[in-house]
Amino acid sequence: MAASTATAPTDRIDVFWDSGMLNHNSGNGVFDTGMDPGFLDVLEKHPENSDRVKNMVSILKRGPISPYISWLPGRPALLSELLSFHSSEYINELVEADRDGGKMLCAGTFLNPGSWGASLLAAGTTLSAMKHVLDGHGKIAYALVRPPGHHAQPTRADGYCFLNNAGLAVQFALNSGCAKVAVIDIDVHYGNGTAEGFYRSDKVLTTSLHMNHGSWGPSHPQNGSVDELGEAEGFGYNLNIPLPNGTGDRGYRHAMTELVVPAIQKFEPEMMVLVIGQDSSAFDPNGRQCLTMEGYQEIGRIVRSLADRHCSGRLLIVQEGGYHVTYSAYCLHATLEGVLNLPTSLLSDPIAYYPEDEALAVEVIKSIKKFQKDNVPFLKGA
């Protein structure tokens, strides 16, 4: 652990958390299937399990970043609040599934006893974090929530997600008077649910840096490709950045500086939402993007500078994936160090080194940049 001289920090992150979110249990099986093939002595926990978030909580409470963290309680969302993003038919489906004792809503996505209460807590806690920032009680808030939400679309569950926590918070900001909100999603998977919710809006710029995984079935029809740009008034305001496997720290930094920063500068949002998933890390079971703590720290730093420049420092961070029980917590710590603009790292990387070659990523980013300049009206001339 690196030595820290931080005392009485002048900057802080307000973390919203409720332990009731640990009550969501996706079960055991072969990876995320819930299946017992009958020939394995040890069945692993579903990737989206409570252990990963317990370590995130503990590293913020007892790790070297703790002096910079303030803790605030979460709350369950009201059903009426959910209708700002989700359809009443879909919410009724979830309520009925909970009442009936649970349901597999799609591949890998299990609503079990305790899941619905945890989902309501995740949504309400994220809404409280957004309100906290909008009301001027703090500049930076982090909704440390589960189940995750960015795959949940207005009318369906997807990819471990039931309610779109970030989407609900963005809509709340718009309803509260924000003229424009920018979303930067760095989870390893396409933030398709958030994109779908604002696909026809020019008030929300959704930007997603993700593994080039394409559609994975009926629950996730979107491809996350560069040509999914939005529709009607929202055309050009959904920017997908599908990156090759193994992009790494330098590749992600290049994508941020070449694609994300210019788009945010042109869009000029009043509120910034950073959607984080540590499944882009070098050792995550669900991704292959090879980010290390250094890469996450740099992303946090870049997003903070954008929030300072365009949003008067207002930034909401929303937790999504990240499935390596130990390294996800370390990468979260690094991300928040970057957001805090700390001059030196407070925590050393247990991996320390991971070989990377960003040459392919640089070429892909160059191609995406050309495509966007040719096809996105508000980016022409950027």
mmCIF file of C-alpha atoms in Angstrom:
data_model
loop_
_atom_site.group_PDB
_atom_site.id
_atom_site.type_symbol
_atom_site.label_atom_id
_atom_site.label_comp_id
_atom_site.label_asym_id
_atom_site.label_seq_id
_atom_site.Cartn_x
_atom_site.Cartn_y
_atom_site.Cartn_z
ATOM 1 C CA MET A 1 0.000 0.000 0.000
ATOM 2 C CA ALA A 2 1.350 3.386 -0.977
ATOM 3 C CA ALA A 3 1.896 5.864 1.807
ATOM 4 C CA SER A 4 -0.806 8.494 2.167
ATOM 5 C CA THR A 5 -0.369 11.985 3.524
ATOM 6 C CA ALA A 6 -4.034 12.855 3.036
ATOM 7 C CA THR A 7 -5.562 14.521 6.084
ATOM 8 C CA ALA A 8 -8.730 16.606 6.221
ATOM 9 C CA PRO A 9 -9.457 16.269 2.503
ATOM 10 C CA THR A 10 -11.064 19.258 0.851
ATOM 11 C CA ASP A 11 -12.873 17.089 -1.711
ATOM 12 C CA ARG A 12 -15.224 14.210 -1.027
ATOM 13 C CA ILE A 13 -17.494 11.645 -2.632
ATOM 14 C CA ASP A 14 -20.897 11.056 -1.074
ATOM 15 C CA VAL A 15 -21.640 7.334 -1.277
ATOM 16 C CA PHE A 16 -25.243 6.158 -1.148
ATOM 17 C CA TRP A 17 -25.659 2.607 0.088
ATOM 18 C CA ASP A 18 -28.151 0.272 1.756
ATOM 19 C CA SER A 19 -27.244 -3.238 2.917
ATOM 20 C CA GLY A 20 -30.694 -4.476 1.902
ATOM 21 C CA MET A 21 -29.331 -4.702 -1.642
ATOM 22 C CA LEU A 22 -27.315 -7.724 -0.495
ATOM 23 C CA ASN A 23 -30.588 -9.683 -0.271
ATOM 24 C CA HIS A 24 -30.641 -10.285 -4.030
ATOM 25 C CA ASN A 25 -29.365 -13.836 -4.551
ATOM 26 C CA SER A 26 -28.947 -15.091 -8.114
ATOM 27 C CA GLY A 27 -28.051 -18.597 -6.958
ATOM 28 C CA ASN A 28 -25.322 -21.061 -7.931
ATOM 29 C CA GLY A 29 -24.544 -23.043 -11.034
ATOM 30 C CA VAL A 30 -22.340 -23.147 -14.102
ATOM 31 C CA PHE A 31 -21.279 -19.489 -14.429
ATOM 32 C CA ASP A 32 -24.548 -17.501 -14.751
ATOM 33 C CA THR A 33 -26.863 -20.287 -15.973
ATOM 34 C CA GLY A 34 -28.176 -21.514 -12.630
ATOM 35 C CA MET A 35 -27.643 -25.009 -14.030
ATOM 36 C CA ASP A 36 -26.279 -27.976 -12.080
ATOM 37 C CA PRO A 37 -24.917 -30.483 -14.638
ATOM 38 C CA GLY A 38 -24.623 -33.151 -11.958
ATOM 39 C CA PHE A 39 -20.923 -33.862 -12.398
ATOM 40 C CA LEU A 40 -19.332 -30.902 -10.566
ATOM 41 C CA ASP A 41 -18.585 -31.083 -6.865
ATOM 42 C CA VAL A 42 -18.386 -27.286 -6.516
ATOM 43 C CA LEU A 43 -20.912 -24.975 -8.130
ATOM 44 C CA GLU A 44 -19.835 -21.359 -8.286
ATOM 45 C CA LYS A 45 -21.928 -18.403 -7.268
ATOM 46 C CA HIS A 46 -23.628 -16.441 -10.014
ATOM 47 C CA PRO A 47 -21.179 -13.697 -11.148
ATOM 48 C CA GLU A 48 -23.516 -10.966 -9.898
ATOM 49 C CA ASN A 49 -23.337 -11.975 -6.249
ATOM 50 C CA SER A 50 -23.245 -10.031 -3.018
ATOM 51 C CA ASP A 51 -19.568 -10.780 -2.263
ATOM 52 C CA ARG A 52 -18.365 -8.441 -5.013
ATOM 53 C CA VAL A 53 -20.286 -5.517 -3.534
ATOM 54 C CA LYS A 54 -19.356 -6.355 0.052
ATOM 55 C CA ASN A 55 -15.715 -5.833 -0.937
ATOM 56 C CA MET A 56 -16.555 -2.551 -2.651
ATOM 57 C CA VAL A 57 -18.201 -1.320 0.525
ATOM 58 C CA SER A 58 -15.364 -2.500 2.757
ATOM 59 C CA ILE A 59 -12.566 -1.026 0.625
ATOM 60 C CA LEU A 60 -14.269 2.373 0.754
ATOM 61 C CA LYS A 61 -14.843 2.098 4.495
ATOM 62 C CA ARG A 62 -11.454 0.736 5.529
ATOM 63 C CA GLY A 63 -9.168 1.428 2.585
ATOM 64 C CA PRO A 64 -6.925 4.497 2.272
ATOM 65 C CA ILE A 65 -9.604 6.422 0.378
ATOM 66 C CA SER A 66 -11.940 6.327 3.392
ATOM 67 C CA PRO A 67 -11.172 9.913 4.581
ATOM 68 C CA TYR A 68 -12.583 11.166 1.292
ATOM 69 C CA ILE A 69 -15.841 9.204 1.597
ATOM 70 C CA SER A 70 -19.099 10.264 3.249
ATOM 71 C CA TRP A 71 -21.851 7.679 3.675
ATOM 72 C CA LEU A 72 -25.537 8.357 3.137
ATOM 73 C CA PRO A 73 -28.512 5.974 3.322
ATOM 74 C CA GLY A 74 -30.415 4.593 0.397
ATOM 75 C CA ARG A 75 -34.161 4.103 0.071
ATOM 76 C CA PRO A 76 -36.576 1.995 -1.955
ATOM 77 C CA ALA A 77 -38.092 3.594 -5.030
ATOM 78 C CA LEU A 78 -41.829 4.057 -5.234
ATOM 79 C CA LEU A 79 -43.574 2.145 -8.012
ATOM 80 C CA SER A 80 -44.781 5.464 -9.414
ATOM 81 C CA GLU A 81 -41.158 6.657 -9.747
ATOM 82 C CA LEU A 82 -40.283 3.670 -11.901
ATOM 83 C CA LEU A 83 -42.811 4.729 -14.541
ATOM 84 C CA SER A 84 -40.646 7.662 -15.587
ATOM 85 C CA PHE A 85 -38.466 5.153 -17.462
ATOM 86 C CA HIS A 86 -40.258 1.787 -17.484
ATOM 87 C CA SER A 87 -43.667 0.811 -18.827
ATOM 88 C CA SER A 88 -46.454 -0.043 -16.390
ATOM 89 C CA GLU A 89 -46.851 -3.451 -18.067
ATOM 90 C CA TYR A 90 -43.224 -4.320 -17.378
ATOM 91 C CA ILE A 91 -43.346 -3.146 -13.762
ATOM 92 C CA ASN A 92 -46.495 -5.204 -13.239
ATOM 93 C CA GLU A 93 -44.652 -8.240 -14.646
ATOM 94 C CA LEU A 94 -41.880 -7.775 -12.074
ATOM 95 C CA VAL A 95 -44.332 -7.290 -9.210
ATOM 96 C CA GLU A 96 -46.235 -10.431 -10.190
ATOM 97 C CA ALA A 97 -43.014 -12.436 -10.573
ATOM 98 C CA ASP A 98 -41.993 -11.429 -7.065
ATOM 99 C CA ARG A 99 -45.436 -12.251 -5.693
ATOM 100 C CA ASP A 100 -45.255 -15.700 -7.304
ATOM 101 C CA GLY A 101 -41.901 -16.480 -5.695
ATOM 102 C CA GLY A 102 -39.538 -15.562 -8.508
ATOM 103 C CA LYS A 103 -38.849 -16.074 -12.190
ATOM 104 C CA MET A 104 -36.015 -16.353 -14.688
ATOM 105 C CA LEU A 105 -36.733 -13.291 -16.803
ATOM 106 C CA CYS A 106 -34.075 -14.016 -19.417
ATOM 107 C CA ALA A 107 -30.777 -15.874 -19.671
ATOM 108 C CA GLY A 108 -28.727 -15.396 -16.508
ATOM 109 C CA THR A 109 -31.267 -12.999 -14.981
ATOM 110 C CA PHE A 110 -33.077 -14.493 -11.997
ATOM 111 C CA LEU A 111 -35.625 -12.616 -9.912
ATOM 112 C CA ASN A 112 -35.596 -14.661 -6.700
ATOM 113 C CA PRO A 113 -37.089 -13.981 -3.255
ATOM 114 C CA GLY A 114 -35.403 -10.775 -2.043
ATOM 115 C CA SER A 115 -34.489 -9.620 -5.547
ATOM 116 C CA TRP A 116 -37.405 -7.222 -6.022
ATOM 117 C CA GLY A 117 -36.808 -5.462 -2.715
ATOM 118 C CA ALA A 118 -33.117 -5.098 -3.569
ATOM 119 C CA SER A 119 -34.036 -3.756 -7.014
ATOM 120 C CA LEU A 120 -36.317 -1.129 -5.515
ATOM 121 C CA LEU A 121 -33.511 -0.135 -3.151
ATOM 122 C CA ALA A 122 -31.040 0.150 -6.036
ATOM 123 C CA ALA A 123 -33.389 2.389 -8.017
ATOM 124 C CA GLY A 124 -34.386 4.567 -5.076
ATOM 125 C CA THR A 125 -30.818 4.881 -3.831
ATOM 126 C CA THR A 126 -29.668 6.075 -7.257
ATOM 127 C CA LEU A 127 -32.517 8.588 -7.390
ATOM 128 C CA SER A 128 -31.536 9.860 -3.931
ATOM 129 C CA ALA A 129 -27.926 10.269 -5.052
ATOM 130 C CA MET A 130 -28.989 12.287 -8.094
ATOM 131 C CA LYS A 131 -31.310 14.476 -6.014
ATOM 132 C CA HIS A 132 -28.499 15.060 -3.528
ATOM 133 C CA VAL A 133 -26.318 16.525 -6.274
ATOM 134 C CA LEU A 134 -29.104 18.497 -7.970
ATOM 135 C CA ASP A 135 -30.139 20.026 -4.622
ATOM 136 C CA GLY A 136 -26.581 21.240 -4.071
ATOM 137 C CA HIS A 137 -25.755 19.081 -1.065
ATOM 138 C CA GLY A 138 -22.649 17.705 -2.742
ATOM 139 C CA LYS A 139 -20.864 17.836 -6.071
ATOM 140 C CA ILE A 140 -20.024 14.143 -6.496
ATOM 141 C CA ALA A 141 -22.276 11.266 -5.490
ATOM 142 C CA TYR A 142 -21.753 7.556 -5.994
ATOM 143 C CA ALA A 143 -24.719 5.172 -6.029
ATOM 144 C CA LEU A 144 -23.177 1.900 -4.849
ATOM 145 C CA VAL A 145 -26.029 -0.305 -5.960
ATOM 146 C CA ARG A 146 -27.044 -3.790 -7.022
ATOM 147 C CA PRO A 147 -28.673 -5.434 -8.890
ATOM 148 C CA PRO A 148 -27.105 -3.525 -11.787
ATOM 149 C CA GLY A 149 -29.358 -1.712 -14.223
ATOM 150 C CA HIS A 150 -27.895 -0.458 -17.496
ATOM 151 C CA HIS A 151 -29.183 -3.389 -19.589
ATOM 152 C CA ALA A 152 -32.769 -3.028 -18.345
ATOM 153 C CA GLN A 153 -34.852 -1.496 -21.117
ATOM 154 C CA PRO A 154 -38.161 0.325 -20.685
ATOM 155 C CA THR A 155 -40.110 -2.892 -21.338
ATOM 156 C CA ARG A 156 -37.814 -5.785 -20.389
ATOM 157 C CA ALA A 157 -35.067 -7.168 -18.179
ATOM 158 C CA ASP A 158 -31.671 -8.075 -19.580
ATOM 159 C CA GLY A 159 -28.177 -9.059 -18.512
ATOM 160 C CA TYR A 160 -28.671 -9.371 -14.708
ATOM 161 C CA CYS A 161 -30.640 -6.069 -14.716
ATOM 162 C CA PHE A 162 -34.276 -5.475 -13.678
ATOM 163 C CA LEU A 163 -34.583 -1.694 -13.263
ATOM 164 C CA ASN A 164 -32.428 0.871 -15.046
ATOM 165 C CA ASN A 165 -30.999 2.793 -12.110
ATOM 166 C CA ALA A 166 -28.960 5.232 -14.206
ATOM 167 C CA GLY A 167 -31.809 5.785 -16.663
ATOM 168 C CA LEU A 168 -34.202 6.633 -13.849
ATOM 169 C CA ALA A 169 -31.685 9.124 -12.441
ATOM 170 C CA VAL A 170 -31.132 10.755 -15.844
ATOM 171 C CA GLN A 171 -34.879 11.168 -16.355
ATOM 172 C CA PHE A 172 -35.157 12.622 -12.852
ATOM 173 C CA ALA A 173 -32.493 15.198 -13.740
ATOM 174 C CA LEU A 174 -34.371 16.157 -16.902
ATOM 175 C CA ASN A 175 -37.638 16.440 -14.965
ATOM 176 C CA SER A 176 -35.846 18.600 -12.396
ATOM 177 C CA GLY A 177 -34.853 21.176 -14.982
ATOM 178 C CA CYS A 178 -31.537 19.974 -16.422
ATOM 179 C CA ALA A 179 -31.551 20.877 -20.099
ATOM 180 C CA LYS A 180 -28.968 18.267 -21.113
ATOM 181 C CA VAL A 181 -27.424 15.229 -19.424
ATOM 182 C CA ALA A 182 -24.397 13.244 -20.597
ATOM 183 C CA VAL A 183 -23.912 9.558 -19.778
ATOM 184 C CA ILE A 184 -20.501 7.891 -20.074
ATOM 185 C CA ASP A 185 -20.731 4.122 -19.625
ATOM 186 C CA ILE A 186 -17.457 2.201 -19.184
ATOM 187 C CA ASP A 187 -18.926 -1.184 -18.227
ATOM 188 C CA VAL A 188 -17.507 -3.879 -20.515
ATOM 189 C CA HIS A 189 -20.975 -4.472 -21.999
ATOM 190 C CA TYR A 190 -23.040 -2.060 -24.060
ATOM 191 C CA GLY A 191 -25.354 0.094 -21.933
ATOM 192 C CA ASN A 192 -28.205 -0.843 -24.232
ATOM 193 C CA GLY A 193 -31.025 -0.233 -21.781
ATOM 194 C CA THR A 194 -30.002 3.343 -21.041
ATOM 195 C CA ALA A 195 -29.463 3.982 -24.747
ATOM 196 C CA GLU A 196 -32.893 2.539 -25.586
ATOM 197 C CA GLY A 197 -34.581 4.760 -23.019
ATOM 198 C CA PHE A 198 -33.251 7.955 -24.596
ATOM 199 C CA TYR A 199 -32.840 6.790 -28.190
ATOM 200 C CA ARG A 200 -35.201 9.460 -29.539
ATOM 201 C CA SER A 201 -34.010 12.309 -27.308
ATOM 202 C CA ASP A 202 -31.515 15.067 -28.050
ATOM 203 C CA LYS A 203 -31.460 16.000 -24.357
ATOM 204 C CA VAL A 204 -29.321 13.002 -23.363
ATOM 205 C CA LEU A 205 -25.980 12.055 -24.878
ATOM 206 C CA THR A 206 -25.369 8.367 -24.199
ATOM 207 C CA THR A 207 -21.786 7.243 -24.802
ATOM 208 C CA SER A 208 -20.767 3.631 -24.242
ATOM 209 C CA LEU A 209 -17.268 2.133 -24.394
ATOM 210 C CA HIS A 210 -17.674 -1.615 -24.531
ATOM 211 C CA MET A 211 -16.391 -4.933 -25.739
ATOM 212 C CA ASN A 212 -17.529 -5.615 -29.304
ATOM 213 C CA HIS A 213 -19.942 -8.387 -28.278
ATOM 214 C CA GLY A 214 -22.985 -7.680 -30.469
ATOM 215 C CA SER A 215 -26.482 -8.898 -29.644
ATOM 216 C CA TRP A 216 -26.761 -11.833 -27.241
ATOM 217 C CA GLY A 217 -30.391 -12.811 -27.794
ATOM 218 C CA PRO A 218 -34.014 -11.644 -27.611
ATOM 219 C CA SER A 219 -33.484 -9.706 -24.386
ATOM 220 C CA HIS A 220 -30.584 -7.771 -25.933
ATOM 221 C CA PRO A 221 -31.451 -7.077 -29.592
ATOM 222 C CA GLN A 222 -29.098 -4.109 -29.837
ATOM 223 C CA ASN A 223 -25.652 -4.701 -31.325
ATOM 224 C CA GLY A 224 -23.811 -1.777 -29.728
ATOM 225 C CA SER A 225 -22.383 -0.950 -33.153
ATOM 226 C CA VAL A 226 -21.284 2.493 -34.311
ATOM 227 C CA ASP A 227 -24.298 2.860 -36.612
ATOM 228 C CA GLU A 228 -26.809 2.669 -33.728
ATOM 229 C CA LEU A 229 -26.910 6.449 -33.462
ATOM 230 C CA GLY A 230 -30.423 7.149 -32.215
ATOM 231 C CA GLU A 231 -33.640 8.051 -34.003
ATOM 232 C CA ALA A 232 -35.697 11.151 -34.820
ATOM 233 C CA GLU A 233 -34.572 14.063 -32.610
ATOM 234 C CA GLY A 234 -32.153 11.704 -30.911
ATOM 235 C CA PHE A 235 -30.212 10.869 -34.052
ATOM 236 C CA GLY A 236 -26.527 11.330 -33.328
ATOM 237 C CA TYR A 237 -26.927 11.390 -29.556
ATOM 238 C CA ASN A 238 -26.156 7.708 -28.960
ATOM 239 C CA LEU A 239 -22.453 7.152 -29.506
ATOM 240 C CA ASN A 240 -21.218 3.579 -29.347
ATOM 241 C CA ILE A 241 -17.518 2.845 -29.036
ATOM 242 C CA PRO A 242 -17.089 -0.931 -29.513
ATOM 243 C CA LEU A 243 -13.471 -1.704 -28.688
ATOM 244 C CA PRO A 244 -11.426 -4.806 -29.557
ATOM 245 C CA ASN A 245 -10.623 -7.364 -26.887
ATOM 246 C CA GLY A 246 -7.538 -6.436 -24.887
ATOM 247 C CA THR A 247 -7.755 -2.694 -25.572
ATOM 248 C CA GLY A 248 -6.023 -1.939 -22.246
ATOM 249 C CA ASP A 249 -5.202 1.247 -20.356
ATOM 250 C CA ARG A 250 -3.586 3.151 -23.216
ATOM 251 C CA GLY A 251 -6.316 2.169 -25.654
ATOM 252 C CA TYR A 252 -9.063 3.335 -23.313
ATOM 253 C CA ARG A 253 -7.251 6.600 -22.651
ATOM 254 C CA HIS A 254 -7.010 7.127 -26.415
ATOM 255 C CA ALA A 255 -10.738 6.422 -26.830
ATOM 256 C CA MET A 256 -11.588 8.875 -24.064
ATOM 257 C CA THR A 257 -9.433 11.704 -25.438
ATOM 258 C CA GLU A 258 -10.221 11.157 -29.131
ATOM 259 C CA LEU A 259 -13.926 10.318 -28.943
ATOM 260 C CA VAL A 260 -15.550 10.978 -25.583
ATOM 261 C CA VAL A 261 -13.974 14.318 -24.660
ATOM 262 C CA PRO A 262 -14.749 16.055 -28.001
ATOM 263 C CA ALA A 263 -18.346 14.790 -27.926
ATOM 264 C CA ILE A 264 -18.924 16.061 -24.392
ATOM 265 C CA GLN A 265 -17.342 19.400 -25.245
ATOM 266 C CA LYS A 266 -19.665 19.830 -28.221
ATOM 267 C CA PHE A 267 -22.749 18.639 -26.336
ATOM 268 C CA GLU A 268 -22.150 20.884 -23.282
ATOM 269 C CA PRO A 269 -24.212 19.001 -20.675
ATOM 270 C CA GLU A 270 -25.438 20.436 -17.402
ATOM 271 C CA MET A 271 -25.165 17.117 -15.554
ATOM 272 C CA MET A 272 -22.721 14.221 -15.929
ATOM 273 C CA VAL A 273 -23.422 10.550 -15.163
ATOM 274 C CA LEU A 274 -20.522 8.074 -15.111
ATOM 275 C CA VAL A 275 -21.744 4.487 -15.326
ATOM 276 C CA ILE A 276 -18.976 2.228 -14.026
ATOM 277 C CA GLY A 277 -18.351 -1.481 -14.346
ATOM 278 C CA GLN A 278 -15.091 -3.080 -13.305
ATOM 279 C CA ASP A 279 -15.761 -5.947 -15.720
ATOM 280 C CA SER A 280 -13.504 -4.112 -18.191
ATOM 281 C CA SER A 281 -10.573 -5.109 -15.988
ATOM 282 C CA ALA A 282 -7.693 -7.410 -16.839
ATOM 283 C CA PHE A 283 -8.961 -10.302 -14.720
ATOM 284 C CA ASP A 284 -12.744 -10.122 -14.880
ATOM 285 C CA PRO A 285 -14.562 -13.380 -15.743
ATOM 286 C CA ASN A 286 -17.105 -11.472 -17.851
ATOM 287 C CA GLY A 287 -14.832 -9.294 -20.000
ATOM 288 C CA ARG A 288 -11.555 -9.193 -21.892
ATOM 289 C CA GLN A 289 -10.621 -5.513 -22.032
ATOM 290 C CA CYS A 290 -7.546 -5.649 -19.776
ATOM 291 C CA LEU A 291 -7.914 -2.370 -17.899
ATOM 292 C CA THR A 292 -5.819 -2.079 -14.740
ATOM 293 C CA MET A 293 -6.122 0.287 -11.809
ATOM 294 C CA GLU A 294 -4.057 2.856 -13.688
ATOM 295 C CA GLY A 295 -6.549 2.872 -16.561
ATOM 296 C CA TYR A 296 -9.545 3.260 -14.268
ATOM 297 C CA GLN A 297 -7.833 6.074 -12.408
ATOM 298 C CA GLU A 298 -7.179 7.922 -15.664
ATOM 299 C CA ILE A 299 -10.797 7.520 -16.792
ATOM 300 C CA GLY A 300 -11.969 8.920 -13.455
ATOM 301 C CA ARG A 301 -9.628 11.869 -13.855
ATOM 302 C CA ILE A 302 -10.849 12.645 -17.381
ATOM 303 C CA VAL A 303 -14.525 12.441 -16.426
ATOM 304 C CA ARG A 304 -13.945 14.682 -13.407
ATOM 305 C CA SER A 305 -12.311 17.312 -15.622
ATOM 306 C CA LEU A 306 -15.296 17.202 -17.987
ATOM 307 C CA ALA A 307 -17.728 17.572 -15.099
ATOM 308 C CA ASP A 308 -15.749 20.517 -13.739
ATOM 309 C CA ARG A 309 -15.645 22.211 -17.130
ATOM 310 C CA HIS A 310 -19.227 21.707 -18.242
ATOM 311 C CA CYS A 311 -21.374 20.759 -15.240
ATOM 312 C CA SER A 312 -20.053 22.965 -12.432
ATOM 313 C CA GLY A 313 -18.436 19.829 -11.025
ATOM 314 C CA ARG A 314 -21.727 17.924 -10.707
ATOM 315 C CA LEU A 315 -21.178 14.213 -11.220
ATOM 316 C CA LEU A 316 -23.238 11.138 -10.414
ATOM 317 C CA ILE A 317 -21.456 7.773 -10.496
ATOM 318 C CA VAL A 318 -23.606 4.639 -10.797
ATOM 319 C CA GLN A 319 -22.325 1.118 -10.132
ATOM 320 C CA GLU A 320 -22.972 -1.629 -12.684
ATOM 321 C CA GLY A 321 -20.887 -4.791 -13.335
ATOM 322 C CA GLY A 322 -17.512 -5.978 -12.113
ATOM 323 C CA TYR A 323 -17.321 -9.636 -11.153
ATOM 324 C CA HIS A 324 -13.828 -10.401 -9.886
ATOM 325 C CA VAL A 325 -14.555 -10.324 -6.169
ATOM 326 C CA THR A 326 -11.196 -8.782 -5.210
ATOM 327 C CA TYR A 327 -9.927 -6.825 -8.199
ATOM 328 C CA SER A 328 -13.264 -5.093 -8.826
ATOM 329 C CA ALA A 329 -12.957 -3.414 -5.430
ATOM 330 C CA TYR A 330 -9.392 -2.320 -6.191
ATOM 331 C CA CYS A 331 -10.454 -0.908 -9.574
ATOM 332 C CA LEU A 332 -13.330 0.953 -7.937
ATOM 333 C CA HIS A 333 -10.862 2.471 -5.463
ATOM 334 C CA ALA A 334 -8.672 3.580 -8.388
ATOM 335 C CA THR A 335 -11.610 5.078 -10.300
ATOM 336 C CA LEU A 336 -12.633 7.185 -7.334
ATOM 337 C CA GLU A 337 -9.018 8.259 -6.751
ATOM 338 C CA GLY A 338 -9.084 9.598 -10.308
ATOM 339 C CA VAL A 339 -12.401 11.332 -9.767
ATOM 340 C CA LEU A 340 -10.914 12.994 -6.687
ATOM 341 C CA ASN A 341 -7.894 14.141 -8.731
ATOM 342 C CA LEU A 342 -5.515 12.806 -6.111
ATOM 343 C CA PRO A 343 -1.888 13.595 -6.989
ATOM 344 C CA THR A 344 -0.600 10.110 -6.136
ATOM 345 C CA SER A 345 -2.165 6.664 -5.887
ATOM 346 C CA LEU A 346 -3.257 5.694 -2.389
ATOM 347 C CA LEU A 347 -3.332 1.983 -3.136
ATOM 348 C CA SER A 348 -0.883 -0.089 -5.153
ATOM 349 C CA ASP A 349 -2.103 -2.461 -7.837
ATOM 350 C CA PRO A 350 -1.801 -6.141 -6.779
ATOM 351 C CA ILE A 351 -1.334 -7.013 -10.449
ATOM 352 C CA ALA A 352 1.013 -4.076 -11.076
ATOM 353 C CA TYR A 353 1.748 -4.976 -14.680
ATOM 354 C CA TYR A 354 -0.223 -6.334 -17.581
ATOM 355 C CA PRO A 355 1.244 -6.442 -21.108
ATOM 356 C CA GLU A 356 -0.741 -4.450 -23.643
ATOM 357 C CA ASP A 357 -0.558 -3.397 -27.243
ATOM 358 C CA GLU A 358 -2.934 -0.620 -28.181
ATOM 359 C CA ALA A 359 -2.102 -0.599 -31.915
ATOM 360 C CA LEU A 360 -5.320 -2.325 -32.995
ATOM 361 C CA ALA A 361 -7.425 -0.199 -30.641
ATOM 362 C CA VAL A 362 -5.892 2.991 -32.061
ATOM 363 C CA GLU A 363 -6.864 1.942 -35.583
ATOM 364 C CA VAL A 364 -10.403 1.065 -34.489
ATOM 365 C CA ILE A 365 -10.766 4.396 -32.682
ATOM 366 C CA LYS A 366 -9.524 6.244 -35.762
ATOM 367 C CA SER A 367 -12.187 4.483 -37.837
ATOM 368 C CA ILE A 368 -14.933 5.264 -35.311
ATOM 369 C CA LYS A 369 -13.888 8.917 -35.214
ATOM 370 C CA LYS A 370 -14.137 9.205 -38.991
ATOM 371 C CA PHE A 371 -17.542 7.500 -38.984
ATOM 372 C CA GLN A 372 -18.873 9.861 -36.318
ATOM 373 C CA LYS A 373 -17.572 12.978 -38.053
ATOM 374 C CA ASP A 374 -19.190 11.853 -41.290
ATOM 375 C CA ASN A 375 -22.528 10.825 -39.791
ATOM 376 C CA VAL A 376 -23.206 12.655 -36.516
ATOM 377 C CA PRO A 377 -24.569 16.162 -37.205
ATOM 378 C CA PHE A 378 -23.469 17.795 -33.948
ATOM 379 C CA LEU A 379 -19.932 16.385 -34.275
ATOM 380 C CA LYS A 380 -19.227 17.606 -37.772
ATOM 381 C CA GLY A 381 -16.266 19.935 -37.549
ATOM 382 C CA ALA A 382 -15.346 18.709 -34.054
#
